[in-house]
Coordinates of C-alpha atoms and ligand atoms in Angstrom, one line a residue:
X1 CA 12.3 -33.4 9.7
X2 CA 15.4 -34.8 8.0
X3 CA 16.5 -33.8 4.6
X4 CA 15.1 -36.3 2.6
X5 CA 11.9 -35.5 4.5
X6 CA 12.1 -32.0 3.4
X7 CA 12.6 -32.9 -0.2
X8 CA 9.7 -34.7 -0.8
X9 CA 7.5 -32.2 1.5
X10 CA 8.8 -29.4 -0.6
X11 CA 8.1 -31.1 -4.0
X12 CA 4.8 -31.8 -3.0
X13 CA 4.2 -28.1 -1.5
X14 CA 5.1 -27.2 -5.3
X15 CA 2.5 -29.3 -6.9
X16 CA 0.2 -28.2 -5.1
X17 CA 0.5 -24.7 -5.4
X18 CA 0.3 -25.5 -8.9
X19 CA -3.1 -27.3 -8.9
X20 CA -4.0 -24.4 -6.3
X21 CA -3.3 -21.4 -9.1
X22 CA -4.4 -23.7 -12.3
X23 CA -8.1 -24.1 -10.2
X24 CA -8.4 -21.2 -9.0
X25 CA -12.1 -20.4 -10.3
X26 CA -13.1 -23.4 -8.6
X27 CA -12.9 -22.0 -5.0
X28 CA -15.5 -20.2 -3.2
X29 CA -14.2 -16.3 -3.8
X30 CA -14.9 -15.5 -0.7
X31 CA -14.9 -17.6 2.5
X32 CA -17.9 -18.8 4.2
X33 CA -17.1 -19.4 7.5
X34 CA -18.4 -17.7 10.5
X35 CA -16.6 -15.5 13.0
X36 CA -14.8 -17.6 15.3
X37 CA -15.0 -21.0 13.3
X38 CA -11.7 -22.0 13.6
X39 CA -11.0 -22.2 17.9
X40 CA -13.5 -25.0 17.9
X41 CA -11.5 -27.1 15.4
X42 CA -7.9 -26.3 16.9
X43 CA -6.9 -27.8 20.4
X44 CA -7.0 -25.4 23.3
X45 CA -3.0 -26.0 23.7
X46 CA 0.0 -26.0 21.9
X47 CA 1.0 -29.8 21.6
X48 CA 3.8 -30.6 24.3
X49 CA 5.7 -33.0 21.7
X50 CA 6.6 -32.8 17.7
X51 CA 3.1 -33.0 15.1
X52 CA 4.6 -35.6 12.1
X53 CA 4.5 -33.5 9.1
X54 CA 1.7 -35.3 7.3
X55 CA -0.3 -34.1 10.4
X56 CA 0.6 -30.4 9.8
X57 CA 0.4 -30.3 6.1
X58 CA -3.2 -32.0 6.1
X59 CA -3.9 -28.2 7.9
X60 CA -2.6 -26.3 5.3
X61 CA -4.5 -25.0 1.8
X62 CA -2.5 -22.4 1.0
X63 CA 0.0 -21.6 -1.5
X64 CA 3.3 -19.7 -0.7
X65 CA 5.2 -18.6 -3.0
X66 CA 8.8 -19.8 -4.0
X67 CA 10.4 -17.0 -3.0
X68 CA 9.2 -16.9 0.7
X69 CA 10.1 -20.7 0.7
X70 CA 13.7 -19.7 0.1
X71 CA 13.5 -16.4 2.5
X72 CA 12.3 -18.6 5.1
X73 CA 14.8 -21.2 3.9
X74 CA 17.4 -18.6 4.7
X75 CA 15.5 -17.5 8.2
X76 CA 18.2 -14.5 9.3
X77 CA 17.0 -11.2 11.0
X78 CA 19.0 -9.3 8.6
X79 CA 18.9 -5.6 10.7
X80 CA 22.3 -4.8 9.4
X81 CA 24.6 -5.3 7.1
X82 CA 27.1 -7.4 8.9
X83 CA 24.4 -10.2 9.7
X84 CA 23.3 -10.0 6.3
X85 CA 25.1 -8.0 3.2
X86 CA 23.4 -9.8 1.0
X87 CA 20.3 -9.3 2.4
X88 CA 21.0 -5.5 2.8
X89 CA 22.5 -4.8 -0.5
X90 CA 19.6 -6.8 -3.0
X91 CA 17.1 -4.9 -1.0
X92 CA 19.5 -1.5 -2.5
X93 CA 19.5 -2.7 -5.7
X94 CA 16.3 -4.2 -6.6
X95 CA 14.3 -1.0 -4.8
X96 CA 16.7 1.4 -7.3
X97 CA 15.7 -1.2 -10.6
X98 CA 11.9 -0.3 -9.0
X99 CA 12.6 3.1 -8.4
X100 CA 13.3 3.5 -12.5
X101 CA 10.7 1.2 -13.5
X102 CA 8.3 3.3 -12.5
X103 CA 10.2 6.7 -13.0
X104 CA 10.3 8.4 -9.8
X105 CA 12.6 11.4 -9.6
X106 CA 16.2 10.6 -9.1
X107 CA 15.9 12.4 -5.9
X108 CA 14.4 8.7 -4.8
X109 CA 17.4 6.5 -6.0
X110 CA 19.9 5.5 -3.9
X111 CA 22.8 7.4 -5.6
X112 CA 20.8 10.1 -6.5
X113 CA 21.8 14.0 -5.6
X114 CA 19.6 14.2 -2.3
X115 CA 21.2 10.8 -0.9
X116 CA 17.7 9.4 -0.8
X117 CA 16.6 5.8 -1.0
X118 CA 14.1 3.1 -0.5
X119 CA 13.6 0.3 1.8
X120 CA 10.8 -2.3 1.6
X121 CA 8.1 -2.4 4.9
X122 CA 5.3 -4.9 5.9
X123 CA 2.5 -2.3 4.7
X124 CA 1.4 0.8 3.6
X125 CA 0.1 1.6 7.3
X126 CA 4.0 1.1 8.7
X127 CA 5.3 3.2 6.0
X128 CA 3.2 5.9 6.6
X129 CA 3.4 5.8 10.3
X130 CA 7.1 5.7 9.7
X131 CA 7.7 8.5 7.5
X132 CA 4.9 10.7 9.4
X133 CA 7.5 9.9 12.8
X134 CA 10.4 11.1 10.7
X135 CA 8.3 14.4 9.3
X136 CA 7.9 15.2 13.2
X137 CA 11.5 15.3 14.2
X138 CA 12.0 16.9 11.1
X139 CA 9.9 19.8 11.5
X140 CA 11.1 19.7 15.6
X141 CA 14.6 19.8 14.7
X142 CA 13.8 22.8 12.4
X143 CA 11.7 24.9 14.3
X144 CA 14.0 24.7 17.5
X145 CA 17.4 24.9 15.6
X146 CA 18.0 28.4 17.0
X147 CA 18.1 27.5 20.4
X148 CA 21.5 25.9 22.2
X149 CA 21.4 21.9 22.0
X150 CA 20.8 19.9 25.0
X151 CA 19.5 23.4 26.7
X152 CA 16.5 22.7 28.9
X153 CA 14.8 25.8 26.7
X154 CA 15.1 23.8 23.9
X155 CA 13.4 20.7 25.0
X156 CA 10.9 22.8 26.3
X157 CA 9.8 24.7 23.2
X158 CA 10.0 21.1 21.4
X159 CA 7.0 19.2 23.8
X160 CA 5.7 23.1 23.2
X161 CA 5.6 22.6 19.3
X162 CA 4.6 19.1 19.8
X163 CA 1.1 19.6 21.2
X164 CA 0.6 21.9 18.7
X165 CA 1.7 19.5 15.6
X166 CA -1.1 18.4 12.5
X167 CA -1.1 16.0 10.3
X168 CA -3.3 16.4 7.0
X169 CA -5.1 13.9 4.8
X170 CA -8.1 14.3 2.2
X171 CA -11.0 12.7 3.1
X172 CA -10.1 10.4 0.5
X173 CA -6.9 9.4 1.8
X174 CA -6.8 6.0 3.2
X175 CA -7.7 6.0 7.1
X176 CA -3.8 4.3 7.6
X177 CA -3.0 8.2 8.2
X178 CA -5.6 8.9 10.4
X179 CA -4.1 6.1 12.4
X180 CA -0.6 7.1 11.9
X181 CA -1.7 10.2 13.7
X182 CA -3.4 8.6 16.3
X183 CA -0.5 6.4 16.9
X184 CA 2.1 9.2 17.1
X185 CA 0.1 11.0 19.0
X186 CA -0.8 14.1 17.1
X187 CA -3.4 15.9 15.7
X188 CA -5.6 15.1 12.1
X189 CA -7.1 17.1 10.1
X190 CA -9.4 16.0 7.0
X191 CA -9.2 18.4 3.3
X192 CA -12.3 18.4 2.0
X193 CA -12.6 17.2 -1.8
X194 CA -15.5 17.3 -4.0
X195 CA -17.1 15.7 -7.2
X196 CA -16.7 18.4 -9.2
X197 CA -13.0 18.2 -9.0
X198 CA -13.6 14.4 -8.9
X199 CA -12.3 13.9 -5.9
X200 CA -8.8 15.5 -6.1
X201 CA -7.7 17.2 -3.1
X202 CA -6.8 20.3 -4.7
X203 CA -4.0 23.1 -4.2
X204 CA -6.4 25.4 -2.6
X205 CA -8.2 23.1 -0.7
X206 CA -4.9 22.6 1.1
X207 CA -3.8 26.2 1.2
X208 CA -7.5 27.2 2.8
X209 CA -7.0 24.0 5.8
X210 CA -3.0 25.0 5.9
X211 CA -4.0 28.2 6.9
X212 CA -7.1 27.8 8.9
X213 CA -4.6 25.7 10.9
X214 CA -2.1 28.4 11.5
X215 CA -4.9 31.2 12.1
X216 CA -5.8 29.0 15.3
X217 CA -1.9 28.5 16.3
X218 CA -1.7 25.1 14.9
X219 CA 1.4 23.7 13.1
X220 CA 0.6 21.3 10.5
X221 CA 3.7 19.5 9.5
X222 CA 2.7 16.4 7.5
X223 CA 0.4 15.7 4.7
X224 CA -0.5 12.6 2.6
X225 CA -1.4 13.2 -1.0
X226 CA -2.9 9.7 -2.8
X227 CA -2.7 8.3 -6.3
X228 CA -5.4 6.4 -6.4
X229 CA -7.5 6.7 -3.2
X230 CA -9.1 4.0 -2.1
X231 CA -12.6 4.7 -2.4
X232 CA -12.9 5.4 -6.4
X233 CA -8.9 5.6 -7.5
X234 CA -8.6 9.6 -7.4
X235 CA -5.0 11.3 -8.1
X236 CA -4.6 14.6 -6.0
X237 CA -3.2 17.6 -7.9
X238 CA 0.2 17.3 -7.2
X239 CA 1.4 20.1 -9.6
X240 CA -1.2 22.3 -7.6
X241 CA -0.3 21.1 -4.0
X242 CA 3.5 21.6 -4.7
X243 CA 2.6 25.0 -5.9
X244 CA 0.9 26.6 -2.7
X245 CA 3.3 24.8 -0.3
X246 CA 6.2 26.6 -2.2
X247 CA 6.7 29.4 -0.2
X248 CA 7.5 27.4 3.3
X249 CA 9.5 24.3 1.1
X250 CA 13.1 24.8 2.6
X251 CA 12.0 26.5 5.4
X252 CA 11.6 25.7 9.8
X253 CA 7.7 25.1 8.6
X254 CA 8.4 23.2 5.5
X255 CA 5.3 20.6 5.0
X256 CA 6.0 17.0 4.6
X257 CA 4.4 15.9 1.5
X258 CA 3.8 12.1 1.3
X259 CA 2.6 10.2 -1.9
X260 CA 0.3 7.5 -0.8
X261 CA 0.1 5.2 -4.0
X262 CA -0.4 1.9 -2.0
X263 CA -3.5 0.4 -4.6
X264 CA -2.7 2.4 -8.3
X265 CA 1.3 3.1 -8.0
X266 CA 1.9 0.0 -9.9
X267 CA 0.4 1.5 -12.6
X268 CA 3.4 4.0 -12.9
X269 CA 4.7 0.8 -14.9
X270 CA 3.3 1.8 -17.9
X271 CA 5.0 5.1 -19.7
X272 CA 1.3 6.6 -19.8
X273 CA 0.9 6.9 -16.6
X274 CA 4.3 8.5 -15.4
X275 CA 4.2 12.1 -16.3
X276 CA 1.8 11.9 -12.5
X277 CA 5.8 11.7 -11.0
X278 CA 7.2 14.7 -12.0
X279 CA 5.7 16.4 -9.3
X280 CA 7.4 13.8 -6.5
X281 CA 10.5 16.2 -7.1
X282 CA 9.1 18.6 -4.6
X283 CA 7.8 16.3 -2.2
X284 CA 9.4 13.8 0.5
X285 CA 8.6 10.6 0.2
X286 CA 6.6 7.7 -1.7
X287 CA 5.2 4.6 -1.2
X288 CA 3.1 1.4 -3.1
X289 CA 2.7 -2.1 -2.3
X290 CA 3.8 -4.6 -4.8
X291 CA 1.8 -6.7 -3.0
X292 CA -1.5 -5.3 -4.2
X293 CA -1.3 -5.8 -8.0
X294 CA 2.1 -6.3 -8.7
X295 CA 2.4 -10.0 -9.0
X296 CA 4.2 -10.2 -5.5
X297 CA 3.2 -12.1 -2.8
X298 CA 2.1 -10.4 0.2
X299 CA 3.8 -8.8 2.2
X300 CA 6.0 -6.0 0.4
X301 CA 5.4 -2.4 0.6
X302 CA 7.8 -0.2 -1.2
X303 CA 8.9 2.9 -0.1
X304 CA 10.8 5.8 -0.7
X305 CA 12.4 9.0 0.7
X306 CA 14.2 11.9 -0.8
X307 CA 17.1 12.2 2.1
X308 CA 17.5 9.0 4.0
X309 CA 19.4 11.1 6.8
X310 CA 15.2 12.0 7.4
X311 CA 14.3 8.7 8.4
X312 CA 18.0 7.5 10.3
X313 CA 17.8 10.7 12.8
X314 CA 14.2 9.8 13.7
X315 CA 14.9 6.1 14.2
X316 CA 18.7 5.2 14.7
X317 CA 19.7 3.9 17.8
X318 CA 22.9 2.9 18.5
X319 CA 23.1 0.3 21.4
X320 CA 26.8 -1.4 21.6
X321 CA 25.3 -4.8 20.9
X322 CA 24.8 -3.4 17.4
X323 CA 27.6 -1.6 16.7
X324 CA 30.5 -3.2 13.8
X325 CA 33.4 -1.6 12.2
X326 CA 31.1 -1.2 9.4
X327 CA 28.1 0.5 11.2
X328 CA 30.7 2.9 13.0
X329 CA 32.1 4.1 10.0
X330 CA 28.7 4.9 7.7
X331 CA 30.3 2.6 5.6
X332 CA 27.2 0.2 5.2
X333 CA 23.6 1.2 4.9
X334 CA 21.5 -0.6 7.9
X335 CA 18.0 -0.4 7.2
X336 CA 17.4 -1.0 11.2
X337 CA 17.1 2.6 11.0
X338 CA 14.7 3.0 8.0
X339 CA 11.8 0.9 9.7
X340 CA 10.1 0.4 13.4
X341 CA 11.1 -2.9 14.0
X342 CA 14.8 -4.2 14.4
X343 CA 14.9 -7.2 12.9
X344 CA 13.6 -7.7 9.0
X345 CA 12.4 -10.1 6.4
X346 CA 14.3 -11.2 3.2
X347 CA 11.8 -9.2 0.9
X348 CA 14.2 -8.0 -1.6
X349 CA 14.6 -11.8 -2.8
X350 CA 10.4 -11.5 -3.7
X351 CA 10.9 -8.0 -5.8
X352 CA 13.7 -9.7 -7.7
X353 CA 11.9 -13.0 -8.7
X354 CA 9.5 -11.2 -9.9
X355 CA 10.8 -8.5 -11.8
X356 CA 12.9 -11.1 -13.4
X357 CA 10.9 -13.7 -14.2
X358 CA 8.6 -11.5 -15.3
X359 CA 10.7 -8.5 -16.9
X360 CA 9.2 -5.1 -17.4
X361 CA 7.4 -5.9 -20.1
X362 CA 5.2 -8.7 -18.5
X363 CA 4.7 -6.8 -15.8
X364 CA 3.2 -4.0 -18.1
X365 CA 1.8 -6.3 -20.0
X366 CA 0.0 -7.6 -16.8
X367 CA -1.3 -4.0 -15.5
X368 CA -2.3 -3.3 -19.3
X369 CA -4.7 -5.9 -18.5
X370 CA -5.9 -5.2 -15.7
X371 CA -6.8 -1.5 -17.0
X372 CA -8.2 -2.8 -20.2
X373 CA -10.8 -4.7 -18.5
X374 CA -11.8 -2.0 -16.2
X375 CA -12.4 0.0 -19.6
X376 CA -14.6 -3.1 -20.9
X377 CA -16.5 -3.4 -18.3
X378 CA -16.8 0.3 -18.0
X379 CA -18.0 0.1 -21.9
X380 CA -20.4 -2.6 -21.3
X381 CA -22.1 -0.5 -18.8
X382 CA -22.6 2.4 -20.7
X383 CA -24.5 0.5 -22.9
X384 CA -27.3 0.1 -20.6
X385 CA -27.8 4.3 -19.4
X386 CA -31.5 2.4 -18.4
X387 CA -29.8 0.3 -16.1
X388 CA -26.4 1.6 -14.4
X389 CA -25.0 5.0 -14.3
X390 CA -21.0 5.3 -14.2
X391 CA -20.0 6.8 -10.8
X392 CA -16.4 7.5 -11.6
X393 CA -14.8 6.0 -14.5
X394 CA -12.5 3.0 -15.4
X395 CA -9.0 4.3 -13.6
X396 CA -6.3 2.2 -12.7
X397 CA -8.4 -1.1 -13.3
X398 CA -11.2 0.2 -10.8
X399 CA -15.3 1.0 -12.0
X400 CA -17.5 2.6 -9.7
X401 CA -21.1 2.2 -10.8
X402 CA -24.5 2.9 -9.2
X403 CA -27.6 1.3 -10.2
X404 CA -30.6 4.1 -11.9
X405 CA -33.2 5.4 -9.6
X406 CA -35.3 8.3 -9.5
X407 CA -33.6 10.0 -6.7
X408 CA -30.5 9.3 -4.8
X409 CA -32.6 7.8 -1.4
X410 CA -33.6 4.9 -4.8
X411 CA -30.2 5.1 -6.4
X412 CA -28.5 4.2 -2.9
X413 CA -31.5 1.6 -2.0
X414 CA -30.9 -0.5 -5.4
X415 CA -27.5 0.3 -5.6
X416 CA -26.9 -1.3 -1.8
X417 CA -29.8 -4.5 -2.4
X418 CA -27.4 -5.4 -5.9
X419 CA -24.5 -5.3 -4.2
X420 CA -25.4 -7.9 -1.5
X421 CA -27.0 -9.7 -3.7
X422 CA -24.2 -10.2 -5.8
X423 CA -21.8 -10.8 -2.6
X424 CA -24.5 -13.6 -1.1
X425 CA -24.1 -15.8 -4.2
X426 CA -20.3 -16.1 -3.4
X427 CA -19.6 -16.4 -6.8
X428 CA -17.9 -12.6 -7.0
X429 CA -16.6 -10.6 -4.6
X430 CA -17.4 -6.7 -4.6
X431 CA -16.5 -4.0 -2.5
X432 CA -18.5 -0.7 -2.1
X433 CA -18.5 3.0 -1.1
X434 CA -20.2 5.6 0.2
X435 CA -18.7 8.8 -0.9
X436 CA -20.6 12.7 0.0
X437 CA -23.9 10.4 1.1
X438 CA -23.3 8.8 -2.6
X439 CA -23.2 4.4 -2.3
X440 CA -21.2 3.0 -5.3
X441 CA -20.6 -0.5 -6.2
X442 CA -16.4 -1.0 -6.7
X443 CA -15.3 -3.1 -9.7
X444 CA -11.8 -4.5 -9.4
X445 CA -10.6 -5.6 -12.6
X446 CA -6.2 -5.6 -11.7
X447 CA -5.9 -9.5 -10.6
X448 CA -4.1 -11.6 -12.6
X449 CA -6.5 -14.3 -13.2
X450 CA -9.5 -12.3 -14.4
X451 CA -9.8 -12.4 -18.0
X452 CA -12.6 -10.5 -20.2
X453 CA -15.1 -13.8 -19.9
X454 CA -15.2 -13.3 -16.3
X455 CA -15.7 -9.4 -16.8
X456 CA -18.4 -10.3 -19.2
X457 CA -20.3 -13.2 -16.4
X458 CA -19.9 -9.8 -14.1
X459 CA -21.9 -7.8 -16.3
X460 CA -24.5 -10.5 -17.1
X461 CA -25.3 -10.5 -13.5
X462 CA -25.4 -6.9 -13.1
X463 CA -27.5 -6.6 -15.8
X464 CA -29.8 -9.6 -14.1
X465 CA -30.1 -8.0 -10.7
X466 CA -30.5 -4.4 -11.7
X467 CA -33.1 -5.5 -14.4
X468 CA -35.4 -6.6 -11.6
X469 CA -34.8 -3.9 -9.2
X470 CA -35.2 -1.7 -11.8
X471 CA -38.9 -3.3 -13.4
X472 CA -40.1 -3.4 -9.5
X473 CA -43.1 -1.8 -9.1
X474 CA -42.9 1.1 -6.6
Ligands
PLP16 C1 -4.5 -0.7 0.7 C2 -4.1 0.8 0.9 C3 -3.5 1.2 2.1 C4 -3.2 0.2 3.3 O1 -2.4 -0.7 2.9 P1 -1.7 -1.7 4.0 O2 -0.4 -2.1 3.3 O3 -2.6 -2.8 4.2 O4 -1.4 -0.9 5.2 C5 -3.2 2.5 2.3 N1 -3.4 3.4 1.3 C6 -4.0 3.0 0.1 C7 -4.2 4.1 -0.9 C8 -4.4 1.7 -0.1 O5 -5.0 1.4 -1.3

């Protein structure tokens, strides 16, 4: 492709993303095509010689956003700072402008008194697989500081401590910790939570598991909190968590606390909401995705710890290849040693569009909107007590609703035949839980394009398919 090539592809790229977002509502909201549709309709083989771009682009219905155009424009590895200062330095920047947008402790900025930091990851999954490998060698390194480095007692009392390692979620927390776990190689172990605490994982709960654990020789060393699970949006007590692990913070069996706020922590946005970070203080690290209902395109999960040296003496590696004036000297940061992989996207360049273009306010303005029609629709079904029943209430832009019954084997049953009926006719999308042997429908209200009239055609429906379940004669 020559450069005028390129111009008129990418002008045309632009108008179509354009027509894509302006008809939006006019696309199927979910696709239709069967597993394994699309091997049939590619050839078996890479072709051996160049496709003319008219012949690629007649593949492609999807909209990138301008940002990645320019990142991919750019095309570096960026793993330090000498193959990319820019790179490494916006990411600094722009992830301390988040950092106070949503008023995390200053423990979390960059320049802040605990030298902590953030760095932006593909996912929620990586970050918590990465901070989980740092809490490891954190707790490792603690619990065997005593004994002489390099000795051969010490490496053996570290695999000893390493069998013995657990890593704690709720049973609401997202199953990306379960897998972190599984991944490292260590031991998980659910919290219970209940309705009556509305699905919190409590301080107690914790201190009863924390010490279950140790009463059988086990070492738990990690745990992930959520704000906003994923099932019905809960917040964990924070306050109370930081309050039983108090005696051990500071200590060889100091807990890692992470904040998983992958869904909701855009909502810190708005000045109602951030009170729920005070708490952070005490803990060790944070993480959301912009990606999920901050206007950014996928991927871009932010996160954040409260010492960087954490991460960089779980994951640095110092090959010669790598090493620069710069490097040698902790001049630079290189945020190689703040991720899994070695080489990185140009992410920052996406978190700075957008909280540009859009400023703070639009972007509040945006996840106002997104919570205000959670509350409408929430509203709407409390109007009809005959018909739904609220399962947990509109939070961060997510209803969760069951359908009435006479017990909970007909709650589920109508519940469950709504739901798929709804999904069938392609026309919305819902997801659905099952929380304590309790199946919910899930109402997401916090994308950009839904407006109250389509809340209102939601309802309508709703209101249409639980009317006839309802009026069925047993
Ligand atoms: C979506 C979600 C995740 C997983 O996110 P990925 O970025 O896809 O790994 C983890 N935790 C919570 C609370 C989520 O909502």
């Amino acid at each position: 492709m020559d450069s005028q090539e390129f111009r008129e592809a990418a002008k045309a790229a632009i108008d179509e993303i354009t027509e894509y977002y302006d008809n939006v509502a006019s696309h199927r909201v979910v696709s239709d095509v069967k597993p394994g549709y699309l091997r049939p309709l590619l050839p078996a083989s890479a072709p051996l010689d160049p496709e003319p771009w008219s012949a690629i682009h007649a593949d492609v219905h999807y909209p990138a956003a301008l940002a990645e155009m320019y990142s991919n424009t750019f095309n570096g590895a960026h793993f330090n700072w000498i193959c990319s200062p820019a790179v490494t330095e916006l990411e600094t920047v722009v992830m301390d402008w988040l950092a106070q947008a949503l008023a995390l402790p200053e423990c979390y900025l960059s320049g802040g008194s605990t030298h902590g930091g953030g760095v932006i990851h593909g996912s929620a999954s990586e970050a918590i697989l990465t901070v989980m490998c740092a809490a490891r060698d954190k707790y490792l390194n603690a619990v065997t500081a005593g004994l002489p480095a390099d000795s051969e007692e010490k490496e053996e009392a570290t695999w000893k401590h390493r069998s013995k390692l657990v890593a704690m979620g709720s049973a609401g927390a997202h199953s990306s910790t379960k897998k972190a776990a599984q991944i490292l190689g260590v031991r998980f172990v659910t919290v219970p939570i209940d309705e009556d605490a509305s699905f919190a994982m409590t301080g107690a709960a914790v201190a009863k598991t924390v010490a279950d654990l140790r009463a059988r020789g086990l070492e738990p060393f990690y745990l992930t909190a959520s704000l906003g699970t994923t099932d019905v949006a809960a917040v964990d007590d924070f306050a109370g968590i930081a309050e039983v692990l108090s005696p051990t913070a500071g200590t060889a069996q100091d807990i890692w606390v992470h904040v998983d706020a992958a869904y909701a922590g855009s909502a810190l946005i708005l000045e109602e909401n951030q009170p729920l970070t005070t708490p952070l203080a005490h803990f060790h690290s944070f993480n959301f995705n912009p990606h999920k209902w901050l206007l950014t395109t996928f991927d871009c999960s932010a996160v954040w710890v409260r010492s960087r040296a954490w991460l960089i003496s779980a994951l640095s590696i110092k090959p010669h290849y790598l090493r620069n004036e710069f490097s040698d000297n902790e001049l630079v940061t290189d945020y190689r040693d703040w991720q899994i992989p070695l080489g990185r996207r140009f992410r920052s360049l996406k978190l700075w569009f957008v909280l540009r273009s859009y400023g703070i306010r639009g972007l509040q303005a945006h996840i106002r909107r997104g919570v205000v029609l959670g509350e409408s629709l929430e509203a709407k079904l409390k109007s009809r007590p005959d018909l739904f029943s609220i399962f947990t209430p509109a939070r961060f832009g997510l209803v969760t609703l069951r359908v009435a019954g006479a017990d909970e084997d007909e709650v589920n049953a109508r519940t469950e035949r709504v739901y798929e009926g709804i999904n069938a006719d392609g026309e919305f999308y819902l997801t659905s839980t099952m929380v304590n042997g309790k199946f919910a429908i899930r109402v997401c209200t916090g994308v950009e394009r839904v407006a109250e009239e389509h809340v209102q055609r939601l309802f309508d429906i709703l209101v249409e398919r639980a009317g006839a379940e309802v009026g069925k004669k047993a």
